[in-house]
Coordinates of C-alpha atoms and ligand atoms in Angstrom, one line a residue:
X1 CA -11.5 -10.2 28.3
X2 CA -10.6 -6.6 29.0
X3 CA -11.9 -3.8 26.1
X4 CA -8.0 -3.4 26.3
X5 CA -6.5 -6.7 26.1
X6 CA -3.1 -5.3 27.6
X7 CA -4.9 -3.9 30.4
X8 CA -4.0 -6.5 32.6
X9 CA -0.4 -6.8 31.4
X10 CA 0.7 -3.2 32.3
X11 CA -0.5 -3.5 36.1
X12 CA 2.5 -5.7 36.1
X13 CA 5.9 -4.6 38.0
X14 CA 8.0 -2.2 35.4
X15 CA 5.4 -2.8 32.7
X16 CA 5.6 0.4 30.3
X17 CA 3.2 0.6 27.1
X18 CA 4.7 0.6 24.0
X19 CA 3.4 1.9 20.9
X20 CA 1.8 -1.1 20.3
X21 CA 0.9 -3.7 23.3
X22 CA 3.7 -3.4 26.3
X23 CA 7.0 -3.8 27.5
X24 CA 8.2 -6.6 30.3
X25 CA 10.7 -6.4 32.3
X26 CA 12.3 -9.7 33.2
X27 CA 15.3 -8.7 35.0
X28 CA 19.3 -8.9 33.6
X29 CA 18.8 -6.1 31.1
X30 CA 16.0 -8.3 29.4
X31 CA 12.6 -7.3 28.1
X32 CA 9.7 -8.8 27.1
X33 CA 7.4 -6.8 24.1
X34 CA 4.0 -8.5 23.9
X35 CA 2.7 -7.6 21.2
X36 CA -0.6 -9.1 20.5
X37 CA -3.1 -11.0 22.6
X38 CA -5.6 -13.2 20.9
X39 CA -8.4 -15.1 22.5
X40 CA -8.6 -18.3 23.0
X41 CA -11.0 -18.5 20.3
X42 CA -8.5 -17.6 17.7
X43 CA -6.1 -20.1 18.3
X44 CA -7.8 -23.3 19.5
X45 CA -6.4 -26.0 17.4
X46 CA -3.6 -24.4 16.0
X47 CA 0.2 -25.7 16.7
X48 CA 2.6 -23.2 18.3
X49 CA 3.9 -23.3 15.0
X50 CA 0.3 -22.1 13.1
X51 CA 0.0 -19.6 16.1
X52 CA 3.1 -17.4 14.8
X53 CA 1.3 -17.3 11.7
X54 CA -1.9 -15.4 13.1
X55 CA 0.7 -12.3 13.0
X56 CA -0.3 -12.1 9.6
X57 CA -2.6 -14.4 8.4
X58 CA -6.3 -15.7 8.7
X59 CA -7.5 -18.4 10.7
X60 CA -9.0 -19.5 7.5
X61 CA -5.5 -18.8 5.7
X62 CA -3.3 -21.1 8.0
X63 CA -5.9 -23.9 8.0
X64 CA -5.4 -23.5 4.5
X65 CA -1.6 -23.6 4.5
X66 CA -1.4 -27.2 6.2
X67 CA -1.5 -28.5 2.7
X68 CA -0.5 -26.7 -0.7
X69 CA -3.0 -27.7 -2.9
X70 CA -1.7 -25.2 -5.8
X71 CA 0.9 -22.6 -6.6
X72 CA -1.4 -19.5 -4.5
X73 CA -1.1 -21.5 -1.9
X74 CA 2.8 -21.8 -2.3
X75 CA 2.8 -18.1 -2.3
X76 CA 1.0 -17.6 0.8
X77 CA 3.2 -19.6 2.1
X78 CA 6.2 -17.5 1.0
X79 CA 4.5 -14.4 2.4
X80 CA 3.4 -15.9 5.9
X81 CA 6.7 -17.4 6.8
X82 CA 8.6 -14.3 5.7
X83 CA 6.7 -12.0 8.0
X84 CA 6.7 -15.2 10.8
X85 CA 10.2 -15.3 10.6
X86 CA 11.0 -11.3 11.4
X87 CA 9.7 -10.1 14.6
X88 CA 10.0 -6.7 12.7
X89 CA 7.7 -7.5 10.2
X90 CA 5.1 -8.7 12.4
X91 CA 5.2 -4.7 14.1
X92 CA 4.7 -3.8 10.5
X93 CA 1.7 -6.4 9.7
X94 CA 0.0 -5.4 13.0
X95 CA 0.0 -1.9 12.0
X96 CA -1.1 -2.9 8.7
X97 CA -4.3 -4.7 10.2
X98 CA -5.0 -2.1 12.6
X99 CA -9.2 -1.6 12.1
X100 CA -9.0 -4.6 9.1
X101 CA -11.3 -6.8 10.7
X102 CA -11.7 -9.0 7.4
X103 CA -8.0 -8.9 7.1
X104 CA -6.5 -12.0 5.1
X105 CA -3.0 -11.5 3.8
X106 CA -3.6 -12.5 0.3
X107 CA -6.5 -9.4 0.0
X108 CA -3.9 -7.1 1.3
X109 CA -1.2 -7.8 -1.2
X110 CA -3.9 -7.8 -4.1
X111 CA -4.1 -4.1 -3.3
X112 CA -0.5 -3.7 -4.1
X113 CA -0.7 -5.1 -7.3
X114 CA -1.1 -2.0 -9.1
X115 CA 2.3 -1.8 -11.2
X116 CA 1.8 -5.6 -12.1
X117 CA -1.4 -5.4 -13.6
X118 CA -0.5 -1.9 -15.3
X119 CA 2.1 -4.0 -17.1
X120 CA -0.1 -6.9 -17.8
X121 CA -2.6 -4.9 -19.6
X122 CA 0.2 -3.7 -21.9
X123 CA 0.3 -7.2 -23.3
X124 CA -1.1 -8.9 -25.7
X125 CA -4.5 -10.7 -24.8
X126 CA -3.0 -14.6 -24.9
X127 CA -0.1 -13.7 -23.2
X128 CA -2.3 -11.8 -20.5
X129 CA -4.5 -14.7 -20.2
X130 CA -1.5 -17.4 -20.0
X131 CA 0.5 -15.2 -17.5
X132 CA -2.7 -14.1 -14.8
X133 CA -2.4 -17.5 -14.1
X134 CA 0.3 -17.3 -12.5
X135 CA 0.6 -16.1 -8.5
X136 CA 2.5 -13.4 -9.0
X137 CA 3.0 -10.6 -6.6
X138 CA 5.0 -8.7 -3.4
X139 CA 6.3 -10.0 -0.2
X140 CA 7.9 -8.9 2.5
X141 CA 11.1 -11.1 2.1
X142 CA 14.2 -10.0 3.6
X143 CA 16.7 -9.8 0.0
X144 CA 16.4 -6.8 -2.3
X145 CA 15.1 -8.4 -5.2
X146 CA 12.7 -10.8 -7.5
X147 CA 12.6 -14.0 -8.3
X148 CA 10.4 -16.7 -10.5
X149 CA 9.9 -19.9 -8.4
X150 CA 9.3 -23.6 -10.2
X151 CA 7.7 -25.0 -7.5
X152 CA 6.1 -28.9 -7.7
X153 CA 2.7 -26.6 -7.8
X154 CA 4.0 -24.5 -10.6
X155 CA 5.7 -20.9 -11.1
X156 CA 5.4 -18.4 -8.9
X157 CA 6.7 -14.9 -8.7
X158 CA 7.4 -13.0 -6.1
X159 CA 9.4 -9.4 -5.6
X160 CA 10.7 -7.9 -2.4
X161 CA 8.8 -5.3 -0.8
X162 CA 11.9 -3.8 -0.3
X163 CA 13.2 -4.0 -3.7
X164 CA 10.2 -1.3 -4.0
X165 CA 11.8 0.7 -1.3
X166 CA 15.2 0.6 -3.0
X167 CA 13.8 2.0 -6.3
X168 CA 12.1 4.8 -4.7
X169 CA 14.9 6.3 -2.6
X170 CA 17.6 6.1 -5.5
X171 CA 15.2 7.6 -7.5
X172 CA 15.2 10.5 -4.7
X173 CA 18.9 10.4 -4.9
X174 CA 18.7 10.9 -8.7
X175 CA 15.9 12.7 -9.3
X176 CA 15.7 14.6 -6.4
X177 CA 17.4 17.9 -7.0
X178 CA 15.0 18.9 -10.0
X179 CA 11.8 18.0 -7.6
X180 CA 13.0 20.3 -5.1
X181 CA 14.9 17.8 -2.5
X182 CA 16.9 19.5 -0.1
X183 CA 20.3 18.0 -0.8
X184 CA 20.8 16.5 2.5
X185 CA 17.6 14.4 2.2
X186 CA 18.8 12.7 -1.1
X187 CA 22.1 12.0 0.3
X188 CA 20.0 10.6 3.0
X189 CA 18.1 8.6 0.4
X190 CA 20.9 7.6 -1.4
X191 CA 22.4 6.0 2.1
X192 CA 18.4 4.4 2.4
X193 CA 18.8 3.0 -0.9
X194 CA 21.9 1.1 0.0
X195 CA 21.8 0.2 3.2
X196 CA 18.4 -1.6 2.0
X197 CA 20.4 -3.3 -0.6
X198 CA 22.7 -4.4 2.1
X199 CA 20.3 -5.5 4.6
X200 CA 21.1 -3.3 7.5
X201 CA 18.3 -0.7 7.1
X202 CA 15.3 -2.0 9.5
X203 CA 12.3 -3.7 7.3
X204 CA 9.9 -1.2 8.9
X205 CA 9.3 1.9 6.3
X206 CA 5.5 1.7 7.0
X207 CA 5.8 2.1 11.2
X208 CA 9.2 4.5 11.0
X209 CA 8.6 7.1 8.2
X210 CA 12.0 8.2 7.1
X211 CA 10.7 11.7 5.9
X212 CA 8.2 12.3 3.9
X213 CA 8.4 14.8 -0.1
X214 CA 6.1 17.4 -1.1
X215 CA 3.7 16.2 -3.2
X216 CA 5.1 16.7 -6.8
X217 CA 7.7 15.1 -5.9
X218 CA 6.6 12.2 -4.2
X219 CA 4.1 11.6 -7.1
X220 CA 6.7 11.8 -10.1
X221 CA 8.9 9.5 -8.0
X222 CA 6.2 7.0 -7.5
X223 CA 5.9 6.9 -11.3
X224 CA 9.1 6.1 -11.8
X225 CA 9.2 3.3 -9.0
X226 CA 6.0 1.9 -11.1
X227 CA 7.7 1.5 -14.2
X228 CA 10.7 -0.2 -12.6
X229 CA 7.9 -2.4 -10.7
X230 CA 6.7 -2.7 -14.3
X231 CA 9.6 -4.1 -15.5
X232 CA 10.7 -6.0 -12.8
X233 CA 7.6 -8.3 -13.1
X234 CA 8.1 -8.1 -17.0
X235 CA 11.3 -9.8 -16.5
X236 CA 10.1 -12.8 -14.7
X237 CA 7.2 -12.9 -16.5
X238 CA 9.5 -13.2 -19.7
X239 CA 11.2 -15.6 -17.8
X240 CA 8.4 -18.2 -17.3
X241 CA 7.5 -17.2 -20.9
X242 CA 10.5 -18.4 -22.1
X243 CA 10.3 -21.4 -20.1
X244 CA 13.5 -20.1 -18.4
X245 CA 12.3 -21.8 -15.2
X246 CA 12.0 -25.3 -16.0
X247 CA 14.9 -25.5 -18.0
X248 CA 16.6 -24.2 -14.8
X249 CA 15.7 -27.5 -13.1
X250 CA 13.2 -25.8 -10.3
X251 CA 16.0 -23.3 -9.0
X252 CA 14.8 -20.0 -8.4
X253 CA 15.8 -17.3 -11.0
X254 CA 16.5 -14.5 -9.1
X255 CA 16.7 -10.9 -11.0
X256 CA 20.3 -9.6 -9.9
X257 CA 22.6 -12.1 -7.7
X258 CA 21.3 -13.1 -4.6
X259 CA 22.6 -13.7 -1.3
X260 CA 20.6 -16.7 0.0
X261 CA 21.8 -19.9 0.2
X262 CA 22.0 -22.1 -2.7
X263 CA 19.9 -19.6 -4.9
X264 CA 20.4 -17.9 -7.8
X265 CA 20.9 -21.2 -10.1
X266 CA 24.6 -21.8 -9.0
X267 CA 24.8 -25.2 -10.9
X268 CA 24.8 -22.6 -13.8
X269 CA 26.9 -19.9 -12.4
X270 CA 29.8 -20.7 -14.7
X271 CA 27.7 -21.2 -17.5
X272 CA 27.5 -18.3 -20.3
X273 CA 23.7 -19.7 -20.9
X274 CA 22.6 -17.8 -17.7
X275 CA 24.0 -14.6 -18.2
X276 CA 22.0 -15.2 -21.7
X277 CA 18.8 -16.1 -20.5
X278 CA 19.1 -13.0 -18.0
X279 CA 19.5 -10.6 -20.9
X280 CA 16.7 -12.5 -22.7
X281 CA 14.6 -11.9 -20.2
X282 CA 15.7 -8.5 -20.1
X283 CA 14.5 -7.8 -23.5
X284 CA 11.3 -10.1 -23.3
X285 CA 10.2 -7.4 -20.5
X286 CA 9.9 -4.7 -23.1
X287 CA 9.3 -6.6 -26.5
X288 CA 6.6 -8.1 -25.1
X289 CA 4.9 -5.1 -23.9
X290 CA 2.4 -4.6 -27.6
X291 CA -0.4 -1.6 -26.3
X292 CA -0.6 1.0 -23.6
X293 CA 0.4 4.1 -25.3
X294 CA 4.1 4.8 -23.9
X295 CA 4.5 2.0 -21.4
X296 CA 7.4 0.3 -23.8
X297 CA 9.5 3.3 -23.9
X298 CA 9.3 4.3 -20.3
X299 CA 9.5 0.6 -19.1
X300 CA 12.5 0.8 -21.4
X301 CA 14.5 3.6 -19.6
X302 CA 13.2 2.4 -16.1
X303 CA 14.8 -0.9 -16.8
X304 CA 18.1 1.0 -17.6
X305 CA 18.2 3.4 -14.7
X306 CA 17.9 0.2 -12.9
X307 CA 20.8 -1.1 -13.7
X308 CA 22.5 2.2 -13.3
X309 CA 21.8 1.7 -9.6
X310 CA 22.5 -1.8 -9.5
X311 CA 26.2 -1.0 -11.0
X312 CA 26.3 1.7 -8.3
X313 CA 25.2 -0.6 -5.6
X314 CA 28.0 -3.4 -6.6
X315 CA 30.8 -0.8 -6.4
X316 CA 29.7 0.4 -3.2
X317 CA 29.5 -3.1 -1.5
X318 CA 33.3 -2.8 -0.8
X319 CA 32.3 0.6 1.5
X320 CA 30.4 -2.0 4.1
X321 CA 33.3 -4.8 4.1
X322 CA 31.9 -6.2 7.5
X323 CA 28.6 -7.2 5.7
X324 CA 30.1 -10.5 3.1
X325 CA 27.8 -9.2 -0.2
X326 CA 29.0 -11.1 -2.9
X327 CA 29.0 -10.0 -6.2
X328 CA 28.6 -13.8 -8.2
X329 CA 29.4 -14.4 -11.6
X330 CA 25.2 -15.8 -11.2
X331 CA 24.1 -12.9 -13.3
X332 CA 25.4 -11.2 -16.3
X333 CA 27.3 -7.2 -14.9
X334 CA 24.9 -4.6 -14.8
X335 CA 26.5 -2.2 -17.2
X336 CA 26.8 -5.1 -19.7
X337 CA 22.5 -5.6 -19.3
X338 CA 22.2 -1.5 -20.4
X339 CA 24.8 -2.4 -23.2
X340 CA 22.7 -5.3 -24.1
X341 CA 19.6 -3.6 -24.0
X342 CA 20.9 -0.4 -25.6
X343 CA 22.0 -2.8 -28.6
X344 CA 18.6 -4.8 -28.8
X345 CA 16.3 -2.4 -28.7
X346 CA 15.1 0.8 -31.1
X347 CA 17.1 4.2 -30.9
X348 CA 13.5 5.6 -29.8
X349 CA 13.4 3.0 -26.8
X350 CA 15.1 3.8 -23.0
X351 CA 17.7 6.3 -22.2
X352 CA 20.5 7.5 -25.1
X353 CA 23.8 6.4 -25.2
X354 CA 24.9 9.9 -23.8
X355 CA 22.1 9.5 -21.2
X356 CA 23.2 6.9 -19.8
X357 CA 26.8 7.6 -19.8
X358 CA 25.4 10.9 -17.8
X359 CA 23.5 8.9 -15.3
X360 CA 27.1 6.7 -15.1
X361 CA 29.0 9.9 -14.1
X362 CA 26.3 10.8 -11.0
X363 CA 26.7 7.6 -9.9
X364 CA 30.4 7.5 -9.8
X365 CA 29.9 11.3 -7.7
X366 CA 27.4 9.6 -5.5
X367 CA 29.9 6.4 -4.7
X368 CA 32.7 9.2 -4.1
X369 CA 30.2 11.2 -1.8
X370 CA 29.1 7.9 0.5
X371 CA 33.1 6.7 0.7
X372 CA 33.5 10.1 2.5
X373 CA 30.9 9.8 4.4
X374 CA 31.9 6.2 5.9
X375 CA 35.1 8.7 6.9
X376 CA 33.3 11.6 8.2
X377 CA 30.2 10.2 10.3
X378 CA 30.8 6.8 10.7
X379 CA 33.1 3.7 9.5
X380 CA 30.0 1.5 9.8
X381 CA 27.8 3.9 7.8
X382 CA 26.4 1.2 5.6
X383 CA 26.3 -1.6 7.9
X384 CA 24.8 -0.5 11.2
X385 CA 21.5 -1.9 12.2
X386 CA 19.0 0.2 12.4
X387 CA 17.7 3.5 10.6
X388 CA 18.1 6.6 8.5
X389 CA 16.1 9.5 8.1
X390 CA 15.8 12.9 5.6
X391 CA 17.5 15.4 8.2
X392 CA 15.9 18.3 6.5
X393 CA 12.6 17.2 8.4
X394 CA 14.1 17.8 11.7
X395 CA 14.9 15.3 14.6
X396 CA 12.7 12.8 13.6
X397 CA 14.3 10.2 16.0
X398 CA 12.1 8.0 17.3
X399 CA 12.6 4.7 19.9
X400 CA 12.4 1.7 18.9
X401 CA 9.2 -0.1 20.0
X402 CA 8.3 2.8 22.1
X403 CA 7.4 5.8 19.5
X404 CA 6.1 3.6 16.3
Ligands
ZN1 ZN1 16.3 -13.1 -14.2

């Protein structure tokens, strides 16, 4: 084989390189983008099937994944088929391998674990011990959000990759203008932050940079996207503490409503007992938390500037009427999980009362400031496919497949 395995494919009529492998021509406005090559070495006795998986995993991981044999297994399984399944992600987990020659996906997601073990040392040592045993950790799933798993195998929890990215560009919205944002970047983040809720913002932040923030900024920002990591994982950890999860019959419990199929524990969507275990869990996230200095309180305001956003996101569904988001009954409102927490927990613990009721009036500005913006750039602002990016940083355009 060729030092360049896509030598051979760019001598080929039309052929262009891309910015990874190269682009096809097939005639009647139809490409081809080959993307990887493998030897024959690689794939010799895997299915067509196992073969999409080598996008992402092992050899030694898809052998592996032909039979679950416990719950790590289960979540390698959620990992690999949700990169399979998005041609997208598999641009983002070749760039992620680039020079990895030991690459297996479960190594590269233990190095994201950083805000999940942070919290986990803030607990006490049985409950440390009784919850490391459970796979818990990121994927790249395409639904803004967490969610504890009863599989046959046991719990698992999993949280969206870009549930991470959501966090950290409403926190640019928020924060923003005391780090020294140029205002058109965090309106730029704040249109980020909800086209990612919606699902129309392309699943490729690692490839496509959508701007980049000096360094103070980007590192208070990232502190605040940890301790909302931190909580999020707190919640479904409290949630398999709880035994919330079996008593669920195996449904996944998702963290805010979710839009896949069947999830989200409809049987009980009419019940009042889910919209209590949802604020139990709520509470169990920062009760639980017993050491670590100030990790309680800050876990305790992350956890209601959350839901601040989350309330924002919900009224601003109705601005991207062509995508069907559905705001369920599934999960208790968010404002009533900041009341709820407000009334549980200490006066020294999260934001005050006049905090939040601050943080409630920028959001209401910021829903005012995207409705005119559907009117003044586009009416498909939210919903378009594609990308957004800080203007600030100049014209930072790029194509699709051929730049990144
Ligand atoms: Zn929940």
């Amino acid at each position: 084989m060729d030092d360049d395995p896509f030598e051979g494919l760019l001598r080929m009529p039309g052929a262009i390189k891309a910015a990874r492998g190269v682009i096809i021509p097939l005639g009647d406005d139809i490409s081809m983008h080959v993307t990887n090559v493998y030897r024959k070495t690689e794939t010799e006795g895997l299915t067509p099937q196992e073969m999409l998986l080598l996008a992402c995993c092992s050899r030694a991981e898809i052998i592996r994944l032909r039979e679950l044999g416990n719950s790590h297994d289960y979540l390698l399984r959620l990992r690999a088929n949700a990169i399979a399944d998005s041609p997208r992600a598999c641009r983002v987990f070749a760039a992620r391998k680039k020079d990895r020659p030991r690459w297996t996906l479960s190594e590269y997601y233990r190095g994201k674990n950083s805000a999940r073990n942070q919290y986990l040392r803030c607990l006490s040592a049985k409950q440390r011990h009784e919850l490391r045993k459970i796979p818990a950790g990121m994927a790249l799933v395409a639904e803004a959000n967490a969610m504890c798993v009863g599989s046959l195998l046991g719990n698992v929890i999993v949280v969206s990759e870009l549930l991470e990215h959501f966090f950290y560009f409403m926190n640019v919205a928020f924060f923003g203008k005391s780090l020294g944002v140029p205002s058109p970047d965090r309106g730029a983040a704040l249109l980020i932050a909800a086209r990612t809720m919606l699902g129309s913002e392309a699943l490729d932040f690692d490839i496509d940079s959508r701007g980049t923030l000096n360094r103070h900024a980007e590192r208070r920002v990232r502190r605040l996207v940890d301790d909302q990591m931190a909580f999020t994982f707190g919640h479904e950890y409290a949630h398999h503490l709880l035994g919330h999860v079996e008593a669920a019959t195996h449904s996944p419990l998702h963290m805010f409503e979710s839009n896949a199929q069947g999830a989200g524990g409809t049987e009980y969507s009419a019940c009042r007992y889910v919209h209590d275990i949802e604020h139990d869990a709520d509470i169990g996230a920062i009760t639980q938390i017993c050491n670590g200095g100030d990790m309680m309180a800050r876990v305790a305001s992350a956890a209601m500037t959350l839901f601040v956003y989350l309330d924002l996101m919900h009224s601003s569904f109705e601005l991207a009427p062509e995508i069907d988001r559905k705001i369920s009954d599934s999960h208790p409102a968010p404002r009533d999980r900041i009341s709820r927490l407000r009334a549980s927990l200490g006066p020294e613990l999260g934001l005050a009362s006049a905090e939040i009721d601050g943080a409630l009036e920028v959001s209401s500005q910021f829903k005012t400031w995207m409705a005119e913006q559907v009117v003044v750039q586009r009416p498909d602002l939210l919903s378009f496919y594609g990308s957004i990016y800080f203007p600030s940083q100049g014209p930072a355009m790029k194509r699709d497949r051929l730049d990144f």
